[in-house]
Amino acid sequence: MAENQEVEVDDEDIDLSALPDDELVEQMHDDLYDGLREEIVEGTNILLERGWSPEKVLADALVEGMRIVGIDFRDGILFVPEVLLSANAMKGGMGILRPLLVETGAKPVGKMIIGTVKGDIHDIGKNLVSMMMEGAGFEVVDLGINNPVENYLEAIEEHRPDIVGMSALLTTTMPYMKVVIDTMKEQGIRDNYIVLVGGAPLNEEFGEAIGADAYCRDAAMAVETARKLVDAKQAADG
Amino acid sequence: MARRSGGREARKALRSAPLSEAIKPVHPGETGGQYRPLSDADVLAIRSNIFRILEEIGFGDATAHCIETCTAVGAIMGNDGRLRMPGHVVENALDLCDRNLVLHGQDPQFDLQIQGQKVHFSTAGAAVMIADYESNAYRDSTAQDLYDMARIVDQCEHIHMYQRTCVLRDVADNYEMDLNTLYGAISGTAKHVGCSWTHYTHLEKSLELLHAVAGSDAAWRARPFVSQSNCFVVPPMKFTEDALECLRVAVEGGMPVLLLSAGQAGATTPACLAGAVSQAWAECLGGLVYLNAIKAGAPAILGTWPFVSDLRTGAMSGGSPEQGLLSAACAQIGNDLNLPFGTACGMTDAKFPDYQAGAERAYTLSAAALAGANIIYESAGMYASLLGTSPESFLMDNDVLGATLRMTRGIEVNDETLSFENIRSVCIGGEGHYLGSDQTLSVMQSEYIYPELSDRDSPNVWEENGKPLILEKAIKRRNEILKNHFPKHISDEIDKKVRAEFPIFLSPEAMGRR
């Protein structure tokens, strides 16, 4: 059996610009997997130069690559630091694509505001979700920790996100998520947004009971759920 | 420098393969010695007591060969029939003995350096029953069980050698039982094997079998891959004839010997733990004198296995905290004498793998490992105070042993690990956390050990996965190993030769051969 050693494959011969489109996209999936930001930036530029639309580069090369990363993270093959490296490479590609997507008026992957609720200062889980969402191509506005309802409302007003994400680690602070949702209802804006909640003591029943759209048990699930719900919302909005 | 590492396929292959030696968080022989239950003054007092026991009390029931050999090096046979060993005789044996013992595997990758304060884990026995969880009952252990457990241990990274775990109750003849214990064990694993023999003539025949497997007498002597577990003493302070004869044949045959003193505090050693430690070590040093008188520098492991009596019943308690404490103290004396040392820890009084089993195994093991015991026998799979053993338990215990080794390895402190620059870059202008820092990435596998079977999922994920119990996972893994893993380090050709000369109980088919 082969030993688990840091494998170094001789890549001196890989000239991304010499690869046909399909092989280049496959190589970009591997480069995302390996967390190689410079290579992703290069690959993104090459595809654009070849006349690919920004939407197609995003969907076929980047989002698909990160989807694979998400699967292997869920299955315990990739460790957190490796996924963050991939997400960072993805952000490199997004840095190029985002202004172009705005220009062309293409549908963005989605925008999310996320924060830990009032009284709660735990942010490891929230940070992980934030980074995984960015890695999947979402634009993420991180409100940090200890957020009163006003912070969420102001951020909604300012950023017009698709998703409002709330996190709590404490059983004493998780009910505050309901305060935020109830306030959104009172203001008549609840149904304009997808509300996702997460945190160790939560479960699906709790998410349902407080009126969230979904409970996400981990960062990978948050990305999967967000994608699904944003697609559905965009389809419904036409 | 190449930056690419092959993408998904390469990483998947990497994660499904064993870690490289450089990345592994633990290795056989991590250095213990951090836990010292005895003060320096205590060690001196016990050492002096050990020498006094040997000089003033001595041993009963020495054989003629033992008396002749030991008196030739200065031991004194008293009119009361006891063989006494003055201090200079013991010191002389300590000067002559082998302190850099290597226990060989049939495969050299499993060679063990038994020296200093290096810590290793072994199975041992001898259970007479299998704790059969699936039928919720104890049943007689068999030749197939012994071979199967060897195959399982062969797949457990943190069990470094296989001492026979059970008695072959389906083999009636003692000669055939000894021989088949040996052949089942060495066929099931290429790791070092420990066995015991009921009569020296059985050992003589077994050595012939070992020569056949090794290729020749010389090849066997160059890399003896089996050691003899030898209860040469029946505490308190009496030799036993059959075992002494086996010891002699082992020494002459080039087989390392575990000089085993298995007293039981409160019954066959004093109830006071300091006295139990003293007597156990006195007995082992007496064995060392005899062994080195037969052959100076003959390879030996000093095996104080200080068991404990539950004084409410007189029964043995292998899972008691005193078992861990006694073993740790004996290890401290072994380290002080700088001798290759083995003890028995990690067994439980529970009948099946349950809360009691895990707790008793973990706390006794930690004490002995952190004290720097070179080999901790009985460290996996043993139940009901050694009456029962459980094949699937080895797989769960492997996680416990890995964790214990990680604790033994301790914390490395240097400029890099102190992490000042990493703290600075994360806190000042950085991400505010360490999850994605280069340092985290570089040490995520070398600094942390991850269990194979223990469950770390959240309750939600655990529920989604059907609420698996660790025992169910272990049984599944056991079944996979027993179905697929038939080691072939002994070739079909040698197996045929062995079968032609010796009464091998298990059929070739039962050992995965056609």
Coordinates of N, CA, C and O in Angstrom, one line a residue, chain B residues 61-177:
Chain B
D61 N 12.4 -23.9 46.3 CA 12.1 -24.8 45.2 C 13.0 -24.6 44.0 O 12.5 -24.8 42.8
A62 N 14.2 -24.2 44.2 CA 15.1 -24.1 43.0 C 15.4 -25.5 42.5 O 15.5 -26.5 43.2
T63 N 15.6 -25.7 41.2 CA 15.9 -27.0 40.6 C 17.4 -27.2 40.7 O 18.2 -26.3 41.0
A64 N 17.9 -28.4 40.5 CA 19.3 -28.8 40.6 C 20.1 -27.9 39.7 O 21.1 -27.4 40.1
H65 N 19.6 -27.7 38.4 CA 20.3 -26.9 37.5 C 20.4 -25.5 37.9 O 21.5 -24.8 37.8
C66 N 19.4 -25.0 38.5 CA 19.3 -23.6 38.9 C 20.3 -23.4 40.1 O 21.0 -22.4 40.2
I67 N 20.3 -24.4 41.0 CA 21.2 -24.3 42.2 C 22.6 -24.3 41.8 O 23.4 -23.4 42.1
E68 N 22.9 -25.3 40.9 CA 24.3 -25.4 40.4 C 24.8 -24.2 39.7 O 25.9 -23.6 39.9
T69 N 23.9 -23.7 38.8 CA 24.3 -22.5 38.0 C 24.4 -21.3 38.8 O 25.4 -20.5 38.6
C70 N 23.5 -21.1 39.7 CA 23.5 -19.8 40.5 C 24.6 -19.8 41.6 O 25.2 -18.8 41.8
T71 N 24.8 -21.0 42.2 CA 25.9 -21.0 43.2 C 27.2 -20.8 42.6 O 28.1 -20.2 43.2
A72 N 27.3 -21.2 41.3 CA 28.6 -21.0 40.6 C 28.9 -19.5 40.4 O 30.1 -19.2 40.3
V73 N 27.9 -18.7 40.4 CA 28.1 -17.2 40.3 C 28.0 -16.5 41.7 O 28.0 -15.3 41.7
G74 N 27.9 -17.3 42.8 CA 28.0 -16.7 44.1 C 26.7 -16.7 44.9 O 26.7 -16.3 46.1
A75 N 25.7 -17.3 44.4 CA 24.5 -17.5 45.2 C 24.7 -18.5 46.3 O 25.6 -19.3 46.1
I76 N 24.0 -18.4 47.3 CA 24.2 -19.3 48.5 C 23.0 -20.2 48.7 O 21.9 -19.7 48.9
M77 N 23.2 -21.5 48.7 CA 22.2 -22.4 49.0 C 22.2 -22.7 50.5 O 23.1 -23.2 51.1
G78 N 21.1 -22.3 51.2 CA 21.0 -22.5 52.6 C 20.6 -23.9 53.1 O 20.0 -24.6 52.3
N79 N 20.8 -24.2 54.3 CA 20.4 -25.5 54.9 C 18.8 -25.5 54.9 O 18.3 -26.6 55.0
D80 N 18.2 -24.4 54.9 CA 16.7 -24.4 54.9 C 16.1 -24.6 53.5 O 14.9 -24.4 53.3
G81 N 17.0 -24.9 52.5 CA 16.5 -25.2 51.2 C 16.2 -23.9 50.3 O 15.6 -24.0 49.3
R82 N 16.7 -22.8 50.8 CA 16.4 -21.5 50.1 C 17.7 -21.0 49.4 O 18.8 -21.1 50.0
L83 N 17.5 -20.6 48.2 CA 18.7 -20.1 47.4 C 18.7 -18.6 47.5 O 17.8 -17.9 47.1
R84 N 19.8 -18.1 48.2 CA 19.9 -16.6 48.5 C 20.9 -16.0 47.5 O 21.9 -16.6 47.1
M85 N 20.6 -14.7 47.2 CA 21.5 -14.0 46.2 C 22.0 -12.7 46.9 O 21.3 -11.7 46.9
P86 N 23.3 -12.8 47.3 CA 23.9 -11.6 47.9 C 23.9 -10.4 46.9 O 23.9 -10.7 45.7
G87 N 24.1 -9.2 47.4 CA 24.0 -8.0 46.6 C 25.0 -8.1 45.4 O 24.6 -7.7 44.3
H88 N 26.2 -8.5 45.6 CA 27.2 -8.5 44.5 C 26.8 -9.5 43.4 O 27.1 -9.2 42.2
V89 N 26.1 -10.5 43.7 CA 25.6 -11.5 42.7 C 24.6 -10.8 41.8 O 24.6 -10.9 40.6
V90 N 23.7 -10.1 42.4 CA 22.7 -9.4 41.7 C 23.3 -8.2 40.8 O 23.0 -8.1 39.7
E91 N 24.2 -7.5 41.5 CA 24.9 -6.4 40.7 C 25.6 -7.0 39.5 O 25.7 -6.4 38.5
N92 N 26.2 -8.1 39.7 CA 27.0 -8.7 38.6 C 26.0 -9.1 37.5 O 26.4 -8.8 36.3
A93 N 24.9 -9.6 37.8 CA 23.9 -9.9 36.7 C 23.4 -8.7 36.0 O 23.3 -8.6 34.8
L94 N 23.3 -7.6 36.8 CA 22.9 -6.3 36.2 C 24.0 -5.8 35.3 O 23.7 -5.1 34.3
D95 N 25.2 -6.1 35.6 CA 26.3 -5.6 34.7 C 26.3 -6.4 33.4 O 26.7 -5.9 32.4
L96 N 26.0 -7.7 33.5 CA 26.1 -8.6 32.4 C 24.9 -8.5 31.4 O 25.0 -8.8 30.2
C97 N 23.7 -8.1 31.9 CA 22.5 -8.3 31.2 C 22.4 -7.4 29.9 O 23.1 -6.4 29.8
D98 N 21.5 -7.8 29.0 CA 21.3 -7.1 27.8 C 20.4 -5.9 28.0 O 19.2 -6.2 28.4
R99 N 20.8 -4.7 27.8 CA 20.0 -3.6 28.1 C 19.4 -2.9 26.8 O 18.6 -2.0 26.9
N100 N 19.9 -3.4 25.7 CA 19.4 -2.9 24.4 C 18.7 -4.0 23.6 O 19.1 -4.3 22.5
L101 N 17.6 -4.4 24.1 CA 16.9 -5.5 23.6 C 16.1 -5.1 22.3 O 15.4 -4.1 22.3
V102 N 16.2 -5.9 21.3 CA 15.4 -5.8 20.1 C 14.5 -7.0 20.0 O 15.0 -8.1 20.0
L103 N 13.2 -6.8 20.0 CA 12.3 -7.9 19.7 C 11.9 -7.8 18.2 O 11.3 -6.8 17.8
H104 N 12.3 -8.9 17.5 CA 12.1 -8.9 16.1 C 10.7 -9.3 15.7 O 10.1 -10.1 16.3
G105 N 10.3 -8.7 14.6 CA 9.1 -9.3 13.9 C 9.6 -10.2 12.8 O 10.7 -10.2 12.4
Q106 N 8.6 -11.0 12.3 CA 9.0 -11.7 11.1 C 9.3 -10.7 9.9 O 10.1 -11.0 9.1
D107 N 8.5 -9.7 10.0 CA 8.8 -8.5 9.1 C 9.5 -7.5 9.9 O 9.1 -7.0 10.9
P108 N 10.7 -7.1 9.4 CA 11.6 -6.1 10.1 C 10.9 -4.8 10.4 O 11.3 -4.1 11.3
Q109 N 9.9 -4.4 9.7 CA 9.2 -3.2 9.9 C 8.6 -3.2 11.3 O 8.2 -2.1 11.9
F110 N 8.4 -4.4 11.9 CA 7.7 -4.5 13.2 C 8.7 -4.7 14.3 O 8.3 -4.9 15.5
D111 N 10.0 -4.5 14.1 CA 11.0 -4.7 15.1 C 10.8 -3.6 16.2 O 10.5 -2.5 15.9
L112 N 11.0 -4.0 17.5 CA 10.7 -3.1 18.6 C 12.0 -2.9 19.4 O 12.7 -3.9 19.7
Q113 N 12.4 -1.7 19.7 CA 13.5 -1.4 20.5 C 13.1 -1.3 21.9 O 12.5 -0.3 22.3
I114 N 13.4 -2.3 22.7 CA 12.9 -2.4 24.1 C 14.0 -1.8 25.0 O 14.8 -2.6 25.5
Q115 N 14.0 -0.5 25.2 CA 15.1 0.1 26.0 C 14.7 1.4 26.4 O 13.7 2.0 26.0
G116 N 15.5 2.0 27.4 CA 15.3 3.3 27.9 C 13.8 3.4 28.5 O 13.4 2.5 29.2
Q117 N 13.1 4.4 28.1 CA 11.8 4.6 28.6 C 10.8 4.5 27.4 O 9.7 5.1 27.5
K118 N 11.2 3.8 26.4 CA 10.3 3.6 25.2 C 9.1 2.8 25.6 O 9.3 1.8 26.2
V119 N 7.9 3.2 25.1 CA 6.7 2.5 25.5 C 6.1 1.8 24.3 O 6.0 2.3 23.2
H120 N 5.7 0.5 24.5 CA 5.1 -0.3 23.5 C 3.9 -1.0 24.1 O 3.8 -1.2 25.3
F121 N 3.0 -1.5 23.2 CA 1.8 -2.2 23.7 C 1.7 -3.6 23.1 O 2.0 -3.8 21.9
S122 N 1.3 -4.5 24.0 CA 1.2 -5.9 23.5 C -0.1 -6.5 24.1 O -0.6 -6.0 25.1
T123 N -0.6 -7.5 23.4 CA -1.6 -8.3 24.0 C -1.0 -9.3 24.9 O 0.2 -9.3 25.1
A124 N -1.8 -10.1 25.6 CA -1.3 -11.2 26.4 C -2.5 -12.1 26.8 O -3.6 -11.8 26.4
G125 N -2.3 -13.0 27.7 CA -3.4 -13.9 28.0 C -3.2 -14.4 29.4 O -2.7 -13.6 30.2
A126 N -3.6 -15.5 29.6 CA -4.3 -16.3 28.6 C -5.7 -16.5 29.0 O -6.0 -17.2 30.0
A127 N -6.6 -15.9 28.2 CA -8.0 -16.1 28.5 C -8.5 -17.5 28.1 O -7.9 -18.2 27.3
V128 N -9.4 -18.0 28.9 CA -9.9 -19.4 28.6 C -11.3 -19.3 27.9 O -11.8 -20.3 27.5
M129 N -11.8 -18.1 27.7 CA -13.1 -17.9 27.1 C -13.1 -16.7 26.2 O -12.3 -15.8 26.3
I130 N -14.1 -16.7 25.3 CA -14.3 -15.6 24.4 C -15.6 -14.9 24.9 O -16.6 -15.5 25.1
A131 N -15.4 -13.6 25.2 CA -16.6 -12.8 25.5 C -17.3 -12.5 24.2 O -17.0 -11.6 23.5
D132 N -18.4 -13.3 24.0 CA -19.1 -13.2 22.7 C -20.3 -12.3 22.8 O -21.3 -12.7 23.3
Y133 N -20.0 -11.1 22.4 CA -21.1 -10.0 22.6 C -22.3 -10.4 21.9 O -23.5 -10.1 22.3
E134 N -22.2 -10.9 20.7 CA -23.4 -11.1 19.8 C -24.3 -12.2 20.4 O -25.5 -12.1 20.2
S135 N -23.7 -13.2 21.2 CA -24.6 -14.1 21.8 C -24.8 -13.8 23.3 O -25.5 -14.6 24.0
N136 N -24.2 -12.7 23.7 CA -24.3 -12.3 25.1 C -23.9 -13.4 26.1 O -24.6 -13.6 27.1
A137 N -22.8 -14.1 25.7 CA -22.4 -15.2 26.6 C -20.9 -15.4 26.5 O -20.3 -14.9 25.5
Y138 N -20.3 -16.1 27.4 CA -18.9 -16.5 27.4 C -18.9 -17.9 26.8 O -19.7 -18.8 27.2
R139 N -18.0 -18.2 25.9 CA -17.8 -19.6 25.4 C -16.3 -19.9 25.4 O -15.5 -19.1 25.5
D140 N -16.0 -21.2 25.3 CA -14.6 -21.7 25.3 C -13.9 -21.1 24.1 O -14.4 -21.0 23.0
S141 N -12.6 -20.7 24.4 CA -11.8 -20.2 23.3 C -11.2 -21.4 22.5 O -11.0 -22.4 23.1
T142 N -10.9 -21.1 21.2 CA -10.4 -22.2 20.4 C -9.1 -21.8 19.6 O -8.7 -20.6 19.6
A143 N -8.6 -22.8 18.9 CA -7.4 -22.5 18.0 C -7.7 -21.5 16.9 O -6.9 -20.6 16.6
Q144 N -8.9 -21.6 16.4 CA -9.3 -20.6 15.4 C -9.4 -19.2 16.0 O -8.9 -18.2 15.3
D145 N -9.9 -19.1 17.2 CA -9.9 -17.7 17.9 C -8.5 -17.1 18.0 O -8.3 -16.0 17.7
L146 N -7.6 -18.0 18.4 CA -6.2 -17.4 18.6 C -5.6 -17.0 17.3 O -5.0 -15.9 17.2
Y147 N -5.8 -17.7 16.2 CA -5.3 -17.3 14.9 C -6.1 -16.1 14.4 O -5.4 -15.2 13.9
D148 N -7.4 -16.1 14.6 CA -8.2 -14.9 14.2 C -7.7 -13.6 14.9 O -7.6 -12.5 14.3
M149 N -7.5 -13.7 16.2 CA -7.1 -12.5 16.9 C -5.7 -12.1 16.5 O -5.4 -10.9 16.5
A150 N -4.8 -13.0 16.1 CA -3.5 -12.6 15.6 C -3.7 -11.8 14.3 O -3.0 -10.8 14.1
R151 N -4.7 -12.2 13.4 CA -4.9 -11.5 12.2 C -5.5 -10.1 12.5 O -5.2 -9.2 11.8
I152 N -6.3 -10.0 13.5 CA -6.8 -8.7 13.8 C -5.7 -7.8 14.4 O -5.6 -6.6 13.9
V153 N -4.9 -8.3 15.3 CA -3.8 -7.5 15.8 C -2.9 -7.1 14.7 O -2.3 -6.0 14.7
D154 N -2.7 -8.0 13.7 CA -1.8 -7.6 12.6 C -2.3 -6.3 11.9 O -1.5 -5.6 11.3
Q155 N -3.6 -6.0 12.1 CA -4.2 -4.8 11.4 C -4.3 -3.6 12.4 O -4.9 -2.6 12.1
C156 N -3.9 -3.8 13.6 CA -4.0 -2.7 14.6 C -2.7 -2.0 14.8 O -1.7 -2.6 15.4
E157 N -2.6 -0.8 14.3 CA -1.3 0.0 14.3 C -0.7 0.1 15.7 O 0.5 0.0 15.8
H158 N -1.5 0.3 16.7 CA -0.9 0.6 18.0 C -0.8 -0.6 19.0 O -0.4 -0.5 20.1
I159 N -1.1 -1.8 18.4 CA -0.7 -3.0 19.2 C 0.6 -3.6 18.5 O 0.5 -4.0 17.4
H160 N 1.7 -3.5 19.2 CA 3.0 -3.6 18.6 C 3.5 -5.1 18.6 O 4.4 -5.4 17.8
M161 N 2.9 -5.9 19.4 CA 3.3 -7.3 19.4 C 2.1 -8.2 19.8 O 1.2 -7.7 20.5
Y162 N 2.1 -9.4 19.5 CA 1.0 -10.3 19.8 C 1.5 -11.4 20.7 O 2.1 -12.4 20.3
Q163 N 1.2 -11.3 22.0 CA 1.4 -12.4 22.9 C 0.1 -13.2 22.9 O -1.0 -12.6 22.9
R164 N 0.2 -14.5 23.0 CA -1.0 -15.4 22.9 C -2.1 -14.9 23.8 O -1.8 -14.7 25.0
T165 N -3.3 -14.8 23.2 CA -4.4 -14.2 24.0 C -5.3 -15.2 24.7 O -5.9 -14.9 25.6
C166 N -5.3 -16.5 24.1 CA -6.2 -17.4 24.7 C -5.7 -18.8 24.7 O -4.7 -19.1 24.0
V167 N -6.3 -19.7 25.4 CA -6.0 -21.1 25.5 C -6.8 -21.8 24.5 O -8.0 -21.5 24.2
L168 N -6.1 -22.8 23.8 CA -6.8 -23.5 22.7 C -7.6 -24.7 23.4 O -7.0 -25.8 23.6
R169 N -8.8 -24.5 23.8 CA -9.5 -25.5 24.6 C -10.0 -26.6 23.7 O -10.5 -27.6 24.2
D170 N -9.9 -26.4 22.4 CA -10.3 -27.6 21.5 C -9.1 -28.4 21.1 O -9.3 -29.4 20.4
V171 N -8.0 -28.1 21.7 CA -6.8 -29.0 21.5 C -6.5 -29.6 22.8 O -6.0 -29.0 23.7
A172 N -6.7 -30.9 23.0 CA -6.7 -31.6 24.3 C -5.2 -31.8 24.7 O -4.9 -31.6 25.9
D173 N -4.4 -32.3 23.8 CA -3.0 -32.7 24.2 C -2.2 -31.4 24.4 O -2.1 -30.5 23.6
N174 N -1.4 -31.4 25.5 CA -0.7 -30.2 25.9 C 0.4 -29.9 24.9 O 0.7 -28.7 24.6
Y175 N 1.1 -30.9 24.4 CA 2.1 -30.7 23.4 C 1.5 -30.0 22.1 O 2.0 -29.0 21.6
E176 N 0.4 -30.6 21.7 CA -0.2 -30.1 20.5 C -0.8 -28.7 20.7 O -0.8 -27.8 19.8
M177 N -1.2 -28.4 21.9 CA -1.7 -27.1 22.3 C -0.6 -26.1 22.2 O -0.7 -25.0 21.6

